[in-house]
């Protein structure tokens, strides 16, 4: 479908989780919404390990077996020397997490946006923003090879890690290499793994300034991937090289049926996420968790708040920065503290050597984490390792 | 000049996010480098798969 009217209340750039939830919410609140996506197929190729918490995803959408590849009960974290601790975020003992099929999940979210009344236009790439009288008034775009102008009272950048919308409107979104985790992942088929648990492996040889994950994907397969600090990535030791080494050694008979590459912002959220006539959501606003790299739920939460605030602003006829700021304020109230803590832990974590990491895991060996959240586990770690984690004490009292 | 090996590139956009001047663009399945590139090499540094190279 081509973009017909050249004026909308809201134009959303990017049809990932952030864009689709924003579009769905704003359309449901009565705004005239267009969501554009540069790819010709929403959700493809994937750049994600597809792990989410079950209760959190349920806050946004009714789970549907079409886009759930597997369910897990918990996680095991492995120190460089192989010692492990087990973590499961659920008190009742039921499954706690999903591995999604993001190709289908992202599409399901986009069709929810469409069903709520949003227009969707694929193979359409934003190429710039239109600024008049200091306000963002729309975008320029390329649709099926044709340049066009799309005017809107509010432009929402949901354009992911490679976001340009913010930059074009004068918000500096450039990441330092150390503020990016760069990663690679194989979907490995026909392997023997415990389908009930996610694995996380730490260590400088496996994933310097990062970690390696094994997320069950059902039917003897798993997403096996790793991400490392962008500043420690070098020729010969890139994510793809490190991953190949691990997979060859650990799953010599596994078959790789998909390759994923990608970067996730670990800078912590942008200092400003809105300006006159413009809002940024999801990875575009660097809202992913700096410690875990998880960004799907954060993107969806932001999309919901942004969609509501944008629709209200439209109905009031006020799209100034001051008005749109409400989105940022609510978002920070809900997520700011947690992400700040994550950033502090990540900053400490990347300075640890293998023996520090071994000591950390040993310090909590045998402790029953089965009813603890990640936050509670970090709290125990800080208590058990007062010296090593001195700088984090204030954050975990 | 920055060389892009499009046979290697997995079009993930990681390189776009670190360019200090916004000279990298991910157009669906390929990477374009604008003429104002300063050849600082930051983009090439973070590529997970090694598809970018500063060519002398
Ligand atoms: C290797 C890896 C593993 C990860 N694992 C997890 C995980 O297990 N769990 C988790 O929660 N998170 C994970 N993440 C993070 C997660 O994938 C992101 O945080 C999430 O996708 C962010 O959603 P988004 O909607 O903000 O951006 P995206 O999902 O990136 O969507 C942005 C969309 O905008 C489009 N776009 C960009 N520029 C333009 C333009 N100019 N015009 C039109 N469209 C444009 C893109 O094509 C894309 O479709 C991982 C990331 C990586 C790289
Ligand atoms: S970081 Fe590498 S793989 Fe990703 S888009 Fe850039 S050149 Fe391609
Ligand atoms: S070399 Fe530097 S300026 Fe040129 S595209 Fe890469 S990051 Fe940008």
XYZ file of C-alpha atoms and ligand atoms in Angstrom:
522
model
C 0.000 0.000 0.000
C 1.190 3.504 -0.703
C 0.955 6.486 1.599
C -2.087 8.413 0.397
C -2.928 11.455 2.466
C 0.179 13.582 2.782
C -0.824 14.814 6.237
C -1.294 12.775 9.417
C -1.622 13.604 13.085
C 1.274 11.316 13.871
C 3.862 9.588 11.707
C 5.874 6.803 13.321
C 9.169 5.732 11.811
C 10.013 2.066 12.360
C 7.745 -0.939 12.879
C 9.567 -2.752 15.679
C 7.933 -3.317 19.077
C 8.315 0.376 19.982
C 6.728 1.664 16.776
C 3.866 -0.814 16.635
C 2.783 -0.302 20.243
C 3.014 3.465 19.824
C 0.937 3.266 16.646
C -1.634 0.956 18.188
C -2.028 3.115 21.286
C -2.228 6.454 19.484
C -4.687 5.103 16.896
C -6.835 3.576 19.627
C -6.959 7.001 21.267
C -8.350 8.519 18.115
C -5.294 9.903 16.316
C -4.779 9.644 12.596
C -1.585 7.567 12.475
C 0.834 6.373 9.820
C 3.630 3.924 10.647
C 6.368 3.464 8.062
C 8.985 0.710 7.893
C 11.949 0.659 5.557
C 12.113 -3.104 5.281
C 9.832 -4.881 2.889
C 8.952 -7.481 5.537
C 8.324 -6.337 9.090
C 10.388 -8.287 11.619
C 12.869 -9.742 9.158
C 15.816 -10.139 9.471
C 15.805 -10.623 13.229
C 18.427 -8.944 15.369
C 17.503 -10.311 18.769
C 17.893 -13.288 21.118
C 14.112 -13.218 21.588
C 14.013 -13.735 25.369
C 11.262 -12.011 27.384
C 9.642 -12.400 30.772
C 6.215 -13.951 30.667
C 4.390 -11.597 33.079
C 5.859 -8.533 31.398
C 4.839 -9.472 27.887
C 1.343 -10.236 29.151
C 0.952 -6.615 30.157
C 0.982 -5.732 26.489
C -0.433 -8.592 24.490
C -2.191 -11.912 25.007
C 0.438 -14.634 24.425
C -0.197 -16.495 21.182
C 1.452 -19.814 20.408
C 2.100 -18.640 16.862
C 4.882 -16.354 18.057
C 6.103 -18.291 21.087
C 8.919 -20.668 20.233
C 9.578 -21.980 23.745
C 8.862 -21.481 27.428
C 11.546 -21.604 30.110
C 11.526 -22.069 33.881
C 14.650 -20.155 34.769
C 18.261 -19.348 34.045
C 21.696 -20.698 34.882
C 24.625 -18.343 35.070
C 28.094 -19.840 34.498
C 31.331 -18.341 35.810
C 34.469 -18.543 33.647
C 35.565 -21.659 35.603
C 32.239 -23.370 34.924
C 30.658 -22.912 38.375
C 26.994 -22.081 38.017
C 24.093 -20.566 39.913
C 20.458 -21.016 39.132
C 17.896 -18.248 38.977
C 14.217 -18.469 38.398
C 12.062 -15.433 38.784
C 8.953 -17.192 39.834
C 7.611 -18.186 43.214
C 4.962 -20.585 42.009
C 7.315 -22.758 39.990
C 5.537 -22.170 36.702
C 7.339 -21.219 33.494
C 8.691 -17.715 33.685
C 10.005 -16.771 30.288
C 9.391 -17.099 26.591
C 11.654 -17.341 23.631
C 9.737 -15.499 20.949
C 9.624 -15.985 17.216
C 10.238 -12.322 16.538
C 9.578 -12.482 12.841
C 6.003 -13.408 13.703
C 5.800 -11.412 16.927
C 6.749 -8.100 15.281
C 4.204 -8.770 12.549
C 1.508 -9.589 15.080
C 2.178 -6.271 16.813
C 2.059 -4.397 13.507
C -1.250 -5.972 12.610
C -2.632 -5.004 16.012
C -1.652 -1.430 15.181
C -3.396 -1.752 11.825
C -6.509 -3.213 13.445
C -6.569 -0.260 15.837
C -6.774 2.008 12.812
C -3.167 2.939 12.020
C -2.017 3.074 8.396
C 1.098 0.990 7.740
C 3.488 1.484 4.874
C 6.448 -0.865 4.301
C 9.483 -0.485 2.055
C 9.330 3.170 3.024
C 12.430 4.752 4.534
C 12.575 8.088 6.293
C 15.386 10.149 4.779
C 15.061 13.357 6.780
C 12.789 15.438 8.978
C 10.969 18.591 7.930
C 11.564 21.409 10.397
C 9.596 24.674 10.209
C 9.508 27.452 12.810
C 11.559 25.259 15.110
C 8.976 22.464 15.047
C 9.329 19.069 13.423
C 6.491 19.000 10.882
C 6.972 15.697 9.126
C 9.497 13.634 7.261
C 10.911 13.129 3.845
C 10.870 9.515 2.765
C 11.632 7.108 -0.019
C 8.785 4.770 -0.881
C 9.420 2.058 -3.466
C 12.144 4.180 -5.012
C 10.088 7.399 -5.052
C 10.863 10.363 -2.861
C 7.942 11.833 -0.990
C 7.043 14.194 1.819
C 4.833 13.088 4.681
C 3.554 15.850 6.946
C 2.469 15.234 10.523
C 1.993 17.205 13.715
C 4.120 14.734 15.618
C 6.955 12.587 14.305
C 7.890 9.601 16.458
C 11.277 8.000 15.915
C 10.994 4.279 16.686
C 13.842 3.539 14.321
C 15.921 1.289 16.513
C 19.653 1.142 17.117
C 20.405 2.831 13.774
C 18.068 5.738 14.579
C 18.599 8.912 12.583
C 15.356 10.687 13.418
C 16.750 12.119 16.663
C 19.970 13.232 15.006
C 18.085 14.959 12.197
C 16.051 16.874 14.776
C 19.110 17.954 16.717
C 19.229 15.314 19.481
C 22.608 13.663 19.738
C 22.028 9.913 19.731
C 25.517 8.815 18.710
C 26.751 5.886 20.781
C 30.327 5.503 21.930
C 31.665 2.038 21.011
C 31.760 1.215 24.747
C 28.044 2.066 24.910
C 27.146 -0.577 22.342
C 27.113 -4.338 22.749
C 27.889 -5.853 19.378
C 26.726 -9.401 18.884
C 26.223 -12.452 16.745
C 23.906 -15.413 17.164
C 23.297 -18.764 15.531
C 20.031 -20.616 15.660
C 21.509 -24.065 16.258
C 19.356 -27.060 15.457
C 19.580 -30.687 16.512
C 21.409 -30.224 19.824
C 21.036 -31.695 23.296
C 20.227 -28.886 25.702
C 17.985 -28.466 28.708
C 14.971 -26.841 27.053
C 13.741 -25.576 30.446
C 16.614 -23.214 31.206
C 18.353 -20.247 29.631
C 22.130 -20.249 30.012
C 24.400 -17.257 30.483
C 28.165 -17.727 30.238
C 30.668 -15.174 31.511
C 34.373 -14.824 30.848
C 36.966 -12.913 28.854
C 37.658 -15.812 26.524
C 33.983 -16.372 25.766
C 32.587 -12.837 25.599
C 34.791 -9.951 26.842
C 32.703 -7.146 28.417
C 29.578 -9.077 27.620
C 28.112 -12.543 27.867
C 27.106 -15.552 25.855
C 23.567 -16.864 25.950
C 21.781 -20.091 25.088
C 18.027 -19.543 24.804
C 15.995 -22.704 24.112
C 13.904 -22.417 20.987
C 12.082 -25.726 21.200
C 12.469 -28.898 19.180
C 16.173 -29.501 20.014
C 17.185 -26.030 18.931
C 18.432 -22.866 20.625
C 19.494 -19.290 19.994
C 23.187 -19.421 20.847
C 24.695 -15.976 20.729
C 27.046 -13.552 22.363
C 27.604 -9.845 22.580
C 30.768 -7.996 23.552
C 31.634 -4.380 24.262
C 31.978 -2.384 21.037
C 35.272 -1.038 22.372
C 36.855 -4.484 22.765
C 35.763 -5.770 19.360
C 38.748 -6.351 17.096
C 39.723 -8.138 13.921
C 39.887 -11.904 14.517
C 38.024 -11.592 17.840
C 34.759 -10.271 16.554
C 31.463 -11.682 17.845
C 31.180 -13.933 14.818
C 34.665 -15.415 15.459
C 34.108 -15.953 19.186
C 30.732 -17.509 18.548
C 32.053 -19.871 15.925
C 34.707 -21.076 18.393
C 32.161 -21.702 21.124
C 29.631 -23.456 18.931
C 32.231 -25.679 17.249
C 33.497 -26.819 20.616
C 30.205 -27.099 22.477
C 27.857 -28.310 19.729
C 30.100 -30.005 17.158
C 27.121 -31.761 15.606
C 24.738 -28.798 15.713
C 23.442 -27.352 12.470
C 23.276 -23.617 12.068
C 20.005 -22.704 10.433
C 20.101 -18.935 10.916
C 22.724 -16.244 11.490
C 21.819 -13.069 13.353
C 24.014 -10.022 13.909
C 23.209 -6.831 15.727
C 24.044 -4.106 18.166
C 22.189 -3.105 21.298
C 22.609 0.254 23.041
C 23.906 -0.064 26.614
C 24.432 3.628 27.235
C 21.350 4.092 29.365
C 18.500 6.295 28.144
C 19.067 9.519 26.208
C 19.138 12.696 28.240
C 16.387 14.127 26.051
C 13.804 12.018 24.262
C 11.488 14.753 22.959
C 11.640 18.081 21.202
C 9.029 20.301 19.548
C 6.892 17.959 17.422
C 9.128 14.937 17.978
C 9.448 11.939 20.296
C 11.873 9.016 20.394
C 10.919 5.559 21.685
C 12.639 2.208 22.211
C 16.191 1.598 21.068
C 16.062 4.952 19.270
C 15.894 6.544 22.737
C 18.505 4.045 24.003
C 15.995 2.562 26.448
C 17.347 -1.000 26.412
C 18.713 -2.368 29.679
C 22.465 -1.601 29.865
C 23.215 -4.766 31.844
C 21.123 -7.414 30.117
C 20.687 -5.808 26.706
C 16.964 -6.573 26.938
C 14.954 -3.978 25.075
C 11.704 -5.490 23.826
C 9.615 -4.817 26.921
C 11.196 -1.418 27.534
C 10.377 -0.470 23.948
C 6.774 -1.605 24.358
C 6.337 0.216 27.679
C 7.696 3.390 26.120
C 5.449 2.952 23.093
C 2.371 2.761 25.238
C 3.211 5.914 27.185
C 4.300 7.781 24.066
C 1.169 6.768 22.158
C -1.089 8.042 24.922
C 0.724 11.319 25.414
C 0.964 11.934 21.660
C -2.760 11.348 21.140
C -3.628 13.677 24.017
C -1.257 16.342 22.728
C -2.893 16.108 19.289
C -6.384 16.513 20.718
C -5.231 19.526 22.726
C -3.530 21.024 19.683
C -0.257 21.435 21.559
C 2.749 19.438 20.345
C 5.436 21.548 21.988
C 8.396 19.983 23.709
C 6.939 21.036 27.061
C 3.727 19.113 26.303
C 5.427 16.019 24.923
C 7.787 16.009 27.881
C 5.057 14.276 29.870
C 5.993 11.064 28.053
C 9.598 11.328 29.139
C 8.657 12.177 32.723
C 6.323 9.195 33.080
C 8.820 6.893 31.408
C 11.625 7.968 33.731
C 9.414 7.585 36.798
C 8.689 3.992 35.827
C 12.050 2.888 34.450
C 14.683 5.490 35.240
C 15.857 4.100 38.552
C 16.085 0.506 37.383
C 18.072 1.393 34.289
C 20.390 3.617 36.281
C 21.138 0.674 38.541
C 21.698 -1.580 35.553
C 24.108 0.917 34.060
C 26.101 1.115 37.297
C 26.322 -2.686 37.523
C 27.346 -2.926 33.878
C 30.029 -0.279 34.350
C 31.459 -2.273 37.256
C 31.015 -5.603 35.499
C 33.057 -4.626 32.437
C 36.083 -3.881 34.645
C 36.085 -7.357 36.231
C 38.575 -10.014 35.263
C 37.847 -13.729 35.210
C 38.957 -14.333 38.762
C 36.644 -11.549 39.995
C 33.793 -13.172 38.105
C 34.653 -16.600 39.525
C 34.734 -15.151 43.028
C 31.398 -13.496 42.513
C 29.687 -16.676 41.438
C 31.430 -18.735 44.179
C 30.213 -16.266 46.786
C 26.625 -17.214 46.071
C 27.056 -20.903 45.255
C 24.419 -22.963 47.014
C 22.150 -20.019 47.732
C 18.603 -20.667 46.662
C 17.706 -18.022 44.133
C 14.637 -19.825 42.958
C 12.313 -17.151 44.255
C 14.478 -14.128 43.532
C 14.413 -11.524 40.833
C 17.566 -10.302 39.127
C 17.474 -7.249 41.386
C 17.279 -9.362 44.516
C 20.122 -11.537 43.318
C 22.274 -8.493 42.636
C 21.463 -7.306 46.127
C 22.744 -10.569 47.585
C 25.887 -10.305 45.440
C 26.549 -6.795 46.708
C 26.057 -7.935 50.300
C 28.352 -10.945 49.875
C 31.070 -8.998 48.087
C 31.163 -5.671 49.895
C 34.701 -4.833 48.814
C 34.521 -5.821 45.190
C 31.145 -4.174 44.701
C 31.715 -1.211 46.974
C 30.723 1.279 44.295
C 27.308 -0.362 43.984
C 26.357 -0.456 47.623
C 24.280 2.684 47.662
C 22.180 1.412 44.766
C 21.269 -1.864 46.414
C 20.307 -1.069 49.959
C 37.656 5.393 2.066
C 35.541 2.850 3.931
C 35.128 -0.412 2.102
C 31.857 -2.239 2.655
C 31.913 -5.953 1.989
C 28.281 -6.441 1.118
C 28.755 -10.176 0.783
C 29.565 -10.270 4.502
C 27.332 -7.532 5.909
C 24.323 -8.757 7.916
C 22.614 -5.328 7.671
C 22.185 -4.938 11.409
C 22.788 -1.197 11.749
C 25.327 -1.414 14.605
C 27.843 0.630 12.584
C 25.258 3.370 11.951
C 24.787 4.025 15.657
C 28.426 4.863 16.405
C 29.325 7.130 13.470
C 30.046 10.524 15.032
C 28.801 12.423 11.973
C 25.942 10.216 10.811
C 27.675 9.281 7.576
C 26.488 5.664 7.581
C 23.038 4.724 6.345
C 21.428 1.293 6.387
C 19.182 1.069 3.339
C 17.255 -2.166 3.799
C 19.981 -4.681 2.992
C 23.025 -2.567 2.261
C 25.235 0.059 3.816
C 25.918 3.434 2.230
C 28.744 5.704 3.377
C 28.339 9.428 2.693
C 31.093 11.524 1.127
C 31.728 13.466 4.325
C 33.106 10.350 6.056
C 36.315 11.250 7.888
C 37.701 7.695 7.794
C 37.920 7.566 11.590
C 37.184 3.826 11.490
C 34.744 3.792 14.417
C 32.090 2.004 12.370
C 34.523 -0.681 11.233
C 35.589 -1.256 14.843
C 32.190 -2.365 16.121
C 30.977 -4.474 13.190
C 30.143 -7.926 14.602
C 31.095 -9.674 11.408
C 33.970 -7.585 10.026
C 32.271 -6.270 6.903
C 33.818 -2.778 7.047
C 37.396 -1.763 6.475
C 39.276 1.515 6.231
C 40.953 1.325 2.843
C 44.231 3.189 2.505
C 21.975 -9.689 19.364
C 20.824 -9.069 20.110
C 20.133 -9.809 21.056
C 19.059 -9.239 21.759
N 18.364 -10.023 22.628
C 17.294 -9.503 23.283
C 16.512 -10.333 24.146
O 16.745 -11.532 24.292
N 15.461 -9.772 24.806
C 15.141 -8.457 24.648
O 14.185 -7.984 25.291
N 15.860 -7.650 23.827
C 16.926 -8.153 23.127
N 17.635 -7.344 22.265
C 17.238 -5.947 22.116
C 15.983 -5.822 21.272
O 16.121 -6.513 20.057
C 15.694 -4.344 20.992
O 15.825 -3.603 22.180
C 14.292 -4.138 20.413
O 14.162 -4.733 19.162
C 14.011 -2.649 20.317
O 12.786 -2.422 19.679
P 12.568 -1.117 18.809
O 11.193 -1.184 18.300
O 13.002 0.060 19.593
O 13.628 -1.230 17.621
P 13.732 -2.312 16.440
O 13.124 -3.584 16.826
O 15.162 -2.309 16.048
O 12.865 -1.674 15.278
C 13.270 -0.523 14.588
C 12.664 -0.568 13.207
O 12.846 0.684 12.571
C 13.149 0.474 11.219
N 13.825 1.670 10.704
C 15.052 2.133 11.049
N 15.345 3.260 10.384
C 14.265 3.525 9.585
C 13.974 4.566 8.656
N 14.849 5.553 8.409
N 12.792 4.535 8.009
C 11.907 3.523 8.249
N 12.124 2.518 9.122
C 13.299 2.525 9.787
C 14.015 -0.756 11.235
O 14.049 -1.375 9.968
C 13.332 -1.604 12.301
O 12.353 -2.443 11.762
C 18.710 -7.891 21.531
C 19.412 -7.143 20.590
C 20.447 -7.720 19.878
C 21.157 -6.910 18.853
S 27.780 -3.360 11.586
Fe 28.640 -4.663 9.959
S 27.074 -6.227 9.592
Fe 26.063 -4.577 10.729
S 25.215 -3.241 9.116
Fe 27.231 -2.418 9.635
S 28.612 -3.360 8.145
Fe 26.731 -4.576 8.110
S 34.842 5.955 9.236
Fe 34.078 7.305 10.862
S 33.113 9.018 9.777
Fe 33.414 7.394 8.257
S 31.476 6.311 8.252
Fe 32.803 5.213 9.701
S 32.361 6.112 11.687
Fe 31.505 7.511 10.138
